[in-house]
Amino acid sequence: MANQIDDIVDIVISVQNAPIANNLQRNSILVSQGGTTLQAGTTQLVASPKDITALLESPLPISSIQWASGTVTVVVSGTIPLAAGASAQYTIAGVSPAVYNGTYTVTGVSSTSFTFSLSNDPGTTQTLGTATPAAVAEIRSMGNSFFAAGTAIATTVLELGLASGPDAVAALRAYLQEHALQNYVYVVPRSWATSQDFTLLVSSYDAPTAMTYFAVTATRQNMATVGPAFNTHKSVLLYAESDEDLATQNVFGAASLVYMIVSQNPTSTQKLLPIAPRTIYGVQPSKWTTVERGLFQKYFFNYPDTGVEAGLTSTLLKGNTYANGDFFEYWYASDDTAIRVHLALASAITNGNQNAINPLKFDQRGIERLQQVAQVTINALVAAGVLRPANPTTGTGIVNAVDDQTYQIQNPSDYHSGIYRGLSVTVIPARGFTHVTFNMALTDLVNSPS
């Protein structure tokens, strides 16, 4: 209905919109190092292992494979996306003699050939097989394990291209800088666990506000060195992979761990869960030695173990920690609180500036309205099992606000700029149990008081 200049009634409408949830904590990345047909630096959302299979590089038929003086030269039918002089991991399969078969660090020679080192002469070639980037098997196994527990949430494949270790880490650093705070957890290739370049990268994300994490895989062979390398980093989730899972080449346990994180969406009816001890799907436990279990405790590994102690036949994930020793819920709750309070306050200010009936002004009433918005958000986090309830005695969980008069006296320049920095709260993340001690006294004195 159009208004006329001489209408008796004039309707003025202002619009207030509910904020769209920030889903950062539900976003994850599976990092590929040349395993897909995606262009380097690009991503693809995937919702099932089938989606990942459709992205994989196809095996290239080998047209010639020859050994000479400790060097094998491989020529393929097709194009190798590896520059001359650059190195990458390739898997040779189906060749006879079988000595040729395996995964090697190869060096590009041309668009159709590469070389790798092999000490002994395998003999005359009888059957030609295929050459495939080793990253194909790895990204496939990441997808298998991520979706092993279900398809409640999609993930994203990030292709870095057939870059060597340092170059691949540099490529991820560039991606992170370009796409800051868009993804919560990155599942990185196994080989990165021993990369000094990667250790330097994760140190850039240890700040309380970084909200970026990396799932790093250690094996029985390297956990004693990987653990100390990441021991101070809250941005890292260490996962100890079992020999049984490594042998299959179809499992990537760190991706299963990440699914347990990003599939959560805490509400009053579906509260936040720890990641351990809990059933983990699609992975196998190992017969960890006492020494290895000691390393898990010392260096804060998450690891698969049998569920026998709990009377379960399924595999349990144990640990529930970041590499610096903080429990999982600690930083998840910190991030969730910061995200939700930020969103709620920004929405309140924006909507308040669009409401001519009751605008949000920089005065005592405006401060109280913002304080109430923040408190409602904190209360919702308590209901979602993210934070512990407010404690009037200690003041935790209660949003404080410096009153308008006091703030203006203490910060005389802020009013001119519309800046208010007087809201604050201390919160305690809610967490689960990881260990319980039960005390029992045994006696044969039937009539004696205990």
Coordinates of C-alpha atoms in Angstrom, one line a residue:
M1 CA 0.0 0.0 0.0
A2 CA 1.6 3.2 -1.2
N3 CA 1.4 6.2 1.2
Q4 CA -0.1 9.5 -0.2
I5 CA 1.1 12.9 1.0
D6 CA -2.4 13.6 2.5
D7 CA -3.0 10.2 4.1
I8 CA -4.5 10.2 7.6
V9 CA -2.2 7.5 8.8
D10 CA 1.5 7.1 7.9
I11 CA 3.1 3.7 8.5
V12 CA 6.9 3.7 9.3
I13 CA 8.5 0.2 9.3
S14 CA 11.9 -0.6 10.7
V15 CA 13.4 -4.1 10.3
Q16 CA 15.3 -6.0 12.9
N17 CA 16.9 -9.3 11.8
A18 CA 18.0 -12.3 13.9
P19 CA 21.7 -13.0 13.4
I20 CA 22.7 -16.0 11.3
A21 CA 24.8 -18.5 13.4
N22 CA 28.5 -18.4 13.0
N23 CA 29.4 -22.0 12.0
L24 CA 33.2 -21.7 12.3
Q25 CA 33.4 -24.6 14.7
R26 CA 31.6 -26.9 12.2
N27 CA 34.0 -26.2 9.4
S28 CA 37.0 -28.5 8.7
I29 CA 39.6 -29.0 6.0
L30 CA 41.2 -32.2 4.7
V31 CA 44.6 -31.1 3.3
S32 CA 45.6 -32.8 0.0
Q33 CA 49.2 -32.7 -1.3
G34 CA 48.5 -33.5 -4.9
G35 CA 45.9 -36.2 -4.5
T36 CA 43.1 -34.6 -6.4
T37 CA 42.4 -33.0 -9.8
L38 CA 41.6 -29.7 -8.1
Q39 CA 43.8 -26.7 -9.0
A40 CA 46.4 -25.9 -6.3
G41 CA 45.0 -23.5 -3.8
T42 CA 41.4 -24.4 -4.4
T43 CA 38.8 -26.2 -2.3
Q44 CA 35.8 -28.5 -2.8
L45 CA 33.0 -29.2 -0.3
V46 CA 32.4 -33.0 0.1
A47 CA 29.6 -34.8 1.9
S48 CA 30.6 -38.4 1.5
P49 CA 33.6 -40.6 0.5
K50 CA 32.0 -40.9 -2.9
D51 CA 32.4 -37.1 -3.4
I52 CA 36.1 -37.5 -2.6
T53 CA 36.6 -40.4 -4.9
A54 CA 35.2 -38.3 -7.8
L55 CA 38.1 -35.8 -7.2
L56 CA 41.0 -38.2 -7.1
E57 CA 43.8 -38.2 -9.6
S58 CA 43.7 -41.3 -11.8
P59 CA 46.6 -43.7 -12.0
L60 CA 48.9 -43.0 -15.0
P61 CA 49.8 -46.0 -17.1
I62 CA 53.6 -46.6 -17.2
S63 CA 54.9 -46.8 -20.7
S64 CA 58.6 -47.4 -19.7
I65 CA 60.5 -48.1 -16.5
Q66 CA 64.3 -48.5 -16.5
W67 CA 67.0 -48.8 -13.9
A68 CA 70.5 -47.5 -14.4
S69 CA 73.3 -46.8 -11.9
G70 CA 70.9 -46.6 -8.9
T71 CA 68.3 -44.4 -10.6
V72 CA 64.9 -45.5 -12.0
T73 CA 63.5 -43.5 -14.8
V74 CA 59.7 -43.7 -15.3
V75 CA 57.9 -42.6 -18.4
V76 CA 54.1 -42.4 -18.3
S77 CA 51.2 -42.1 -20.7
G78 CA 49.7 -38.8 -19.7
T79 CA 50.8 -35.6 -18.0
I80 CA 52.6 -35.4 -14.7
P81 CA 51.7 -32.2 -12.8
L82 CA 55.3 -32.0 -11.4
A83 CA 57.8 -29.4 -12.6
A84 CA 61.2 -30.5 -13.7
G85 CA 63.5 -30.6 -10.6
A86 CA 60.6 -30.6 -8.2
S87 CA 60.0 -33.6 -5.8
A88 CA 56.9 -35.4 -4.7
Q89 CA 55.7 -38.8 -3.4
Y90 CA 54.5 -41.3 -6.0
T91 CA 53.3 -44.9 -5.7
I92 CA 54.4 -47.4 -8.3
A93 CA 52.1 -50.4 -8.5
G94 CA 51.5 -53.4 -10.7
V95 CA 55.1 -53.6 -12.1
S96 CA 57.0 -56.8 -12.5
P97 CA 59.6 -57.3 -11.1
A98 CA 57.7 -56.3 -7.9
V99 CA 60.9 -54.7 -6.5
Y100 CA 59.9 -51.6 -8.4
N101 CA 56.6 -51.3 -6.5
G102 CA 56.3 -49.0 -3.6
T103 CA 56.1 -45.3 -2.6
Y104 CA 59.1 -43.1 -3.5
T105 CA 60.2 -39.5 -3.4
V106 CA 60.5 -38.8 -7.1
T107 CA 62.0 -35.9 -9.0
G108 CA 60.3 -34.5 -12.1
V109 CA 62.2 -34.6 -15.4
S110 CA 59.6 -33.6 -17.9
S111 CA 55.8 -33.5 -18.2
T112 CA 55.8 -37.3 -18.8
S113 CA 58.7 -38.6 -16.7
F114 CA 60.3 -38.6 -13.3
T115 CA 63.2 -40.4 -11.6
F116 CA 63.7 -42.0 -8.1
S117 CA 66.6 -43.8 -6.4
L118 CA 66.7 -47.6 -6.1
S119 CA 69.9 -49.3 -5.0
N120 CA 69.7 -52.6 -6.7
D121 CA 68.9 -53.6 -10.3
P122 CA 65.4 -55.2 -10.3
G123 CA 66.1 -57.0 -13.5
T124 CA 64.3 -57.0 -16.9
T125 CA 60.8 -55.4 -16.8
Q126 CA 58.1 -58.0 -17.5
T127 CA 54.9 -56.1 -16.7
L128 CA 54.2 -52.3 -16.8
G129 CA 52.0 -50.9 -14.1
T130 CA 50.8 -47.5 -12.9
A131 CA 52.1 -44.4 -11.2
T132 CA 49.9 -42.5 -8.8
P133 CA 50.6 -39.6 -6.4
A134 CA 50.9 -41.0 -2.9
A135 CA 48.6 -38.3 -1.7
V136 CA 45.7 -40.1 -3.5
A137 CA 45.6 -42.9 -1.0
E138 CA 46.0 -40.4 1.9
I139 CA 43.2 -38.1 0.9
R140 CA 40.9 -41.1 0.2
S141 CA 41.7 -42.5 3.7
M142 CA 41.0 -39.1 5.3
G143 CA 37.5 -39.1 3.7
N144 CA 36.9 -42.7 4.7
S145 CA 37.7 -42.0 8.3
F146 CA 35.9 -38.6 8.5
F147 CA 32.6 -40.0 7.4
A148 CA 33.0 -43.4 9.2
A149 CA 30.8 -42.0 12.1
G150 CA 28.2 -40.6 9.8
T151 CA 27.3 -37.8 7.5
A152 CA 25.9 -35.2 9.9
I153 CA 28.3 -32.6 8.6
A154 CA 30.3 -32.1 5.4
T155 CA 33.9 -31.2 5.1
T156 CA 36.2 -29.5 2.6
V157 CA 39.1 -30.8 0.6
L158 CA 41.9 -28.2 0.1
E159 CA 44.3 -29.1 -2.7
L160 CA 47.9 -27.7 -2.2
G161 CA 49.3 -29.4 -5.4
L162 CA 52.2 -31.7 -5.8
A163 CA 54.5 -29.6 -3.7
S164 CA 57.4 -30.8 -1.5
G165 CA 57.1 -30.6 2.3
P166 CA 58.3 -27.0 2.8
D167 CA 56.5 -25.7 -0.3
A168 CA 53.3 -27.4 0.8
V169 CA 53.5 -25.9 4.3
A170 CA 54.1 -22.5 2.7
A171 CA 51.1 -23.0 0.5
L172 CA 48.9 -23.8 3.5
R173 CA 50.2 -20.7 5.4
A174 CA 49.2 -18.5 2.4
Y175 CA 45.8 -20.1 2.4
L176 CA 45.3 -19.6 6.1
Q177 CA 46.2 -15.9 5.8
E178 CA 43.8 -15.4 2.9
H179 CA 41.0 -17.4 4.6
A180 CA 41.4 -16.4 8.3
L181 CA 38.8 -17.8 10.7
Q182 CA 36.9 -19.6 8.0
N183 CA 37.8 -23.2 9.1
Y184 CA 38.2 -24.6 12.6
V185 CA 40.3 -27.7 12.2
Y186 CA 42.8 -28.8 9.5
V187 CA 43.7 -32.5 9.0
V188 CA 47.2 -32.4 7.6
P189 CA 49.3 -35.1 5.8
R190 CA 51.1 -37.6 8.1
S191 CA 54.5 -36.5 6.9
W192 CA 54.0 -33.0 8.3
A193 CA 54.4 -34.4 11.9
T194 CA 58.1 -34.2 11.5
S195 CA 58.3 -31.0 9.5
Q196 CA 60.1 -28.1 11.1
D197 CA 58.3 -25.7 8.8
F198 CA 55.0 -27.0 10.0
T199 CA 56.0 -26.6 13.6
L200 CA 56.8 -23.0 12.9
L201 CA 53.4 -22.5 11.2
V202 CA 51.3 -23.9 14.2
S203 CA 53.1 -21.5 16.6
S204 CA 51.4 -18.7 14.8
Y205 CA 48.0 -20.0 15.9
D206 CA 48.6 -20.4 19.7
A207 CA 47.0 -17.1 20.7
P208 CA 43.7 -17.4 22.7
T209 CA 41.9 -15.7 19.8
A210 CA 43.4 -17.8 17.0
M211 CA 40.5 -20.3 16.8
T212 CA 42.5 -22.5 14.3
Y213 CA 43.6 -26.0 15.0
F214 CA 45.6 -28.8 13.3
A215 CA 45.1 -32.5 13.6
V216 CA 48.6 -34.1 13.5
T217 CA 49.3 -37.8 13.1
A218 CA 52.1 -39.6 14.9
T219 CA 53.0 -43.2 14.5
R220 CA 54.6 -45.8 16.8
Q221 CA 57.9 -45.0 15.1
N222 CA 58.0 -41.3 15.6
M223 CA 55.7 -40.4 18.5
A224 CA 58.7 -40.0 20.9
T225 CA 60.0 -37.1 18.8
V226 CA 56.7 -35.7 17.5
G227 CA 55.3 -35.4 21.1
P228 CA 58.0 -33.0 22.3
A229 CA 58.0 -31.0 19.1
F230 CA 54.4 -29.9 19.6
N231 CA 54.2 -30.1 23.4
T232 CA 53.7 -26.3 23.9
H233 CA 51.1 -25.7 21.1
K234 CA 47.4 -25.4 22.0
S235 CA 46.7 -25.2 18.3
V236 CA 47.6 -28.9 17.8
L237 CA 45.6 -32.1 18.4
L238 CA 48.0 -35.0 18.4
Y239 CA 46.7 -38.4 17.3
A240 CA 48.6 -41.6 17.7
E241 CA 47.7 -43.9 14.8
S242 CA 47.8 -47.7 15.3
D243 CA 49.9 -50.0 13.2
E244 CA 46.8 -51.8 12.3
D245 CA 45.2 -48.8 10.7
L246 CA 48.4 -47.8 9.0
A247 CA 48.7 -51.2 7.4
T248 CA 45.3 -50.9 5.7
Q249 CA 46.1 -47.6 3.9
N250 CA 42.3 -46.9 4.1
V251 CA 42.2 -45.3 7.5
F252 CA 43.3 -41.8 8.7
G253 CA 42.4 -41.7 12.4
A254 CA 43.0 -38.0 12.9
A255 CA 40.1 -37.3 10.5
S256 CA 37.8 -39.4 12.7
L257 CA 38.8 -37.3 15.7
V258 CA 38.0 -34.1 13.7
Y259 CA 34.6 -35.4 12.9
M260 CA 33.9 -35.8 16.6
I261 CA 34.7 -32.1 17.0
V262 CA 32.9 -30.4 14.1
S263 CA 29.8 -32.6 14.1
Q264 CA 28.9 -31.0 17.4
N265 CA 26.5 -28.1 17.6
P266 CA 25.9 -27.5 21.3
T267 CA 22.3 -26.6 22.3
S268 CA 20.2 -27.0 25.4
T269 CA 19.0 -30.4 24.1
Q270 CA 22.3 -31.6 22.4
K271 CA 25.0 -30.5 24.9
L272 CA 28.7 -30.3 24.2
L273 CA 30.5 -33.7 24.6
P274 CA 34.2 -34.3 25.3
I275 CA 36.0 -36.1 22.5
A276 CA 37.4 -38.7 25.0
P277 CA 36.9 -41.2 26.5
R278 CA 34.3 -41.9 23.8
T279 CA 33.6 -44.4 21.1
I280 CA 35.5 -43.6 17.9
Y281 CA 34.4 -45.2 14.6
G282 CA 36.3 -46.5 11.7
V283 CA 39.6 -47.0 13.5
Q284 CA 41.4 -49.9 15.3
P285 CA 43.2 -49.9 18.6
S286 CA 46.7 -51.1 19.0
K287 CA 48.5 -53.2 21.7
W288 CA 50.2 -50.1 23.2
T289 CA 53.2 -50.8 25.4
T290 CA 53.5 -49.4 28.9
V291 CA 56.2 -47.1 27.6
E292 CA 54.0 -45.8 24.8
R293 CA 51.1 -45.2 27.2
G294 CA 53.5 -43.2 29.3
L295 CA 54.4 -41.1 26.2
F296 CA 50.7 -40.5 25.6
Q297 CA 50.3 -39.1 29.1
K298 CA 53.5 -37.1 29.0
Y299 CA 52.9 -35.5 25.6
F300 CA 49.1 -35.3 25.6
F301 CA 48.3 -37.6 22.7
N302 CA 44.8 -38.7 21.7
Y303 CA 44.8 -42.4 20.8
P304 CA 42.6 -45.3 20.0
D305 CA 42.3 -48.0 22.7
T306 CA 40.1 -51.0 23.4
G307 CA 36.8 -50.5 25.1
V308 CA 37.3 -53.6 27.3
E309 CA 37.6 -51.6 30.5
A310 CA 34.2 -50.1 29.9
G311 CA 32.7 -53.5 28.9
L312 CA 32.6 -52.4 25.2
T313 CA 33.7 -54.2 22.1
S314 CA 34.1 -50.9 20.2
T315 CA 37.2 -48.7 20.0
L316 CA 37.5 -45.9 22.5
L317 CA 39.4 -42.6 21.9
K318 CA 41.4 -41.6 24.9
G319 CA 43.2 -38.3 25.7
N320 CA 40.7 -35.4 25.2
T321 CA 43.6 -32.9 25.1
Y322 CA 45.4 -30.4 23.0
A323 CA 49.1 -30.9 22.6
N324 CA 49.9 -28.4 25.4
G325 CA 47.8 -30.4 27.9
D326 CA 44.7 -28.3 28.0
F327 CA 41.5 -30.4 27.9
F328 CA 39.4 -30.3 24.8
E329 CA 36.4 -28.4 26.2
Y330 CA 38.7 -25.6 27.5
W331 CA 39.5 -24.0 24.1
Y332 CA 36.3 -25.2 22.4
A333 CA 34.3 -23.3 25.1
S334 CA 36.5 -20.3 24.9
D335 CA 36.1 -20.1 21.1
D336 CA 32.3 -20.8 21.3
T337 CA 31.8 -18.1 23.9
A338 CA 33.8 -15.5 22.0
I339 CA 32.0 -16.3 18.8
R340 CA 28.5 -16.2 20.3
V341 CA 29.0 -13.1 22.4
H342 CA 30.6 -11.3 19.5
L343 CA 27.7 -12.2 17.2
A344 CA 25.1 -11.3 19.8
L345 CA 26.5 -7.9 20.6
A346 CA 27.2 -6.9 17.0
S347 CA 23.6 -7.9 16.1
A348 CA 22.2 -5.9 19.1
I349 CA 24.1 -2.8 18.1
T350 CA 23.2 -3.1 14.4
N351 CA 19.5 -3.7 15.1
G352 CA 19.5 -1.0 17.8
N353 CA 20.7 1.5 15.3
Q354 CA 17.8 0.5 13.0
N355 CA 15.0 0.8 15.6
A356 CA 13.7 4.4 15.6
I357 CA 11.1 3.4 18.3
N358 CA 13.7 2.3 20.8
P359 CA 17.2 3.0 19.5
L360 CA 20.3 1.8 21.3
K361 CA 22.0 4.8 22.7
F362 CA 25.4 5.2 24.5
D363 CA 23.9 5.8 28.0
Q364 CA 23.2 3.8 31.1
R365 CA 20.2 2.2 29.6
G366 CA 22.1 1.2 26.5
I367 CA 24.9 -0.3 28.5
E368 CA 22.3 -2.3 30.5
R369 CA 20.8 -3.6 27.3
L370 CA 24.1 -4.8 26.0
Q371 CA 24.9 -6.3 29.4
Q372 CA 21.6 -8.2 29.2
V373 CA 22.4 -9.4 25.7
A374 CA 25.8 -10.8 26.8
Q375 CA 24.3 -12.4 29.9
V376 CA 21.5 -14.1 27.8
T377 CA 24.3 -15.5 25.5
I378 CA 26.3 -16.8 28.5
N379 CA 23.2 -18.4 29.9
A380 CA 22.6 -20.2 26.6
L381 CA 26.1 -21.5 26.7
V382 CA 25.5 -22.9 30.2
A383 CA 22.4 -24.6 29.0
A384 CA 24.3 -26.1 26.1
G385 CA 26.8 -27.7 28.4
V386 CA 29.6 -25.4 27.2
L387 CA 30.1 -23.4 30.4
R388 CA 29.6 -24.1 34.1
P389 CA 26.6 -22.3 35.7
A390 CA 27.0 -18.8 37.2
N391 CA 28.4 -18.7 40.7
P392 CA 27.2 -15.6 42.7
T393 CA 29.9 -16.2 45.3
T394 CA 32.8 -16.1 43.0
G395 CA 31.2 -14.0 40.3
T396 CA 32.0 -16.5 37.4
G397 CA 29.4 -16.6 34.7
I398 CA 28.0 -13.2 35.5
V399 CA 28.5 -10.4 33.0
N400 CA 29.7 -7.2 34.6
A401 CA 29.4 -3.7 33.1
V402 CA 31.0 -0.4 34.2
D403 CA 28.2 2.1 34.7
D404 CA 27.9 5.0 32.3
Q405 CA 28.9 7.8 34.8
T406 CA 32.0 6.0 36.0
Y407 CA 33.1 5.0 32.5
Q408 CA 32.8 8.5 31.2
I409 CA 35.0 9.8 34.0
Q410 CA 37.6 7.1 33.5
N411 CA 37.6 7.2 29.7
P412 CA 36.7 10.8 28.7
S413 CA 37.8 10.3 25.0
D414 CA 35.7 7.2 24.3
Y415 CA 32.3 8.8 24.1
H416 CA 33.3 10.9 21.1
S417 CA 34.3 7.7 19.2
G418 CA 31.3 5.7 20.4
I419 CA 33.7 3.2 22.1
Y420 CA 32.6 1.3 25.3
R421 CA 35.0 -1.3 26.8
G422 CA 33.3 -1.9 30.1
L423 CA 31.7 -5.3 29.6
S424 CA 33.5 -8.3 31.2
V425 CA 32.9 -11.9 32.3
T426 CA 34.9 -14.7 33.8
V427 CA 33.7 -18.2 32.6
I428 CA 34.6 -21.7 33.5
P429 CA 34.4 -24.3 30.7
A430 CA 32.3 -27.3 31.6
R431 CA 34.1 -30.6 31.1
G432 CA 33.7 -34.4 31.6
F433 CA 35.6 -37.0 33.6
T434 CA 38.7 -38.7 32.3
H435 CA 39.7 -40.6 35.4
V436 CA 38.0 -41.5 38.7
T437 CA 39.5 -43.0 41.8
F438 CA 37.2 -45.2 43.9
N439 CA 38.4 -45.8 47.5
M440 CA 37.4 -49.1 49.2
A441 CA 38.3 -50.6 52.6
L442 CA 38.1 -54.4 53.1
T443 CA 37.6 -55.9 56.5
D444 CA 36.6 -59.2 58.1
L445 CA 35.5 -57.5 61.4
V446 CA 31.7 -58.1 61.0
N447 CA 30.5 -56.2 64.1
S448 CA 33.1 -53.5 64.1
P449 CA 32.1 -50.0 63.0
S450 CA 33.8 -48.9 59.8

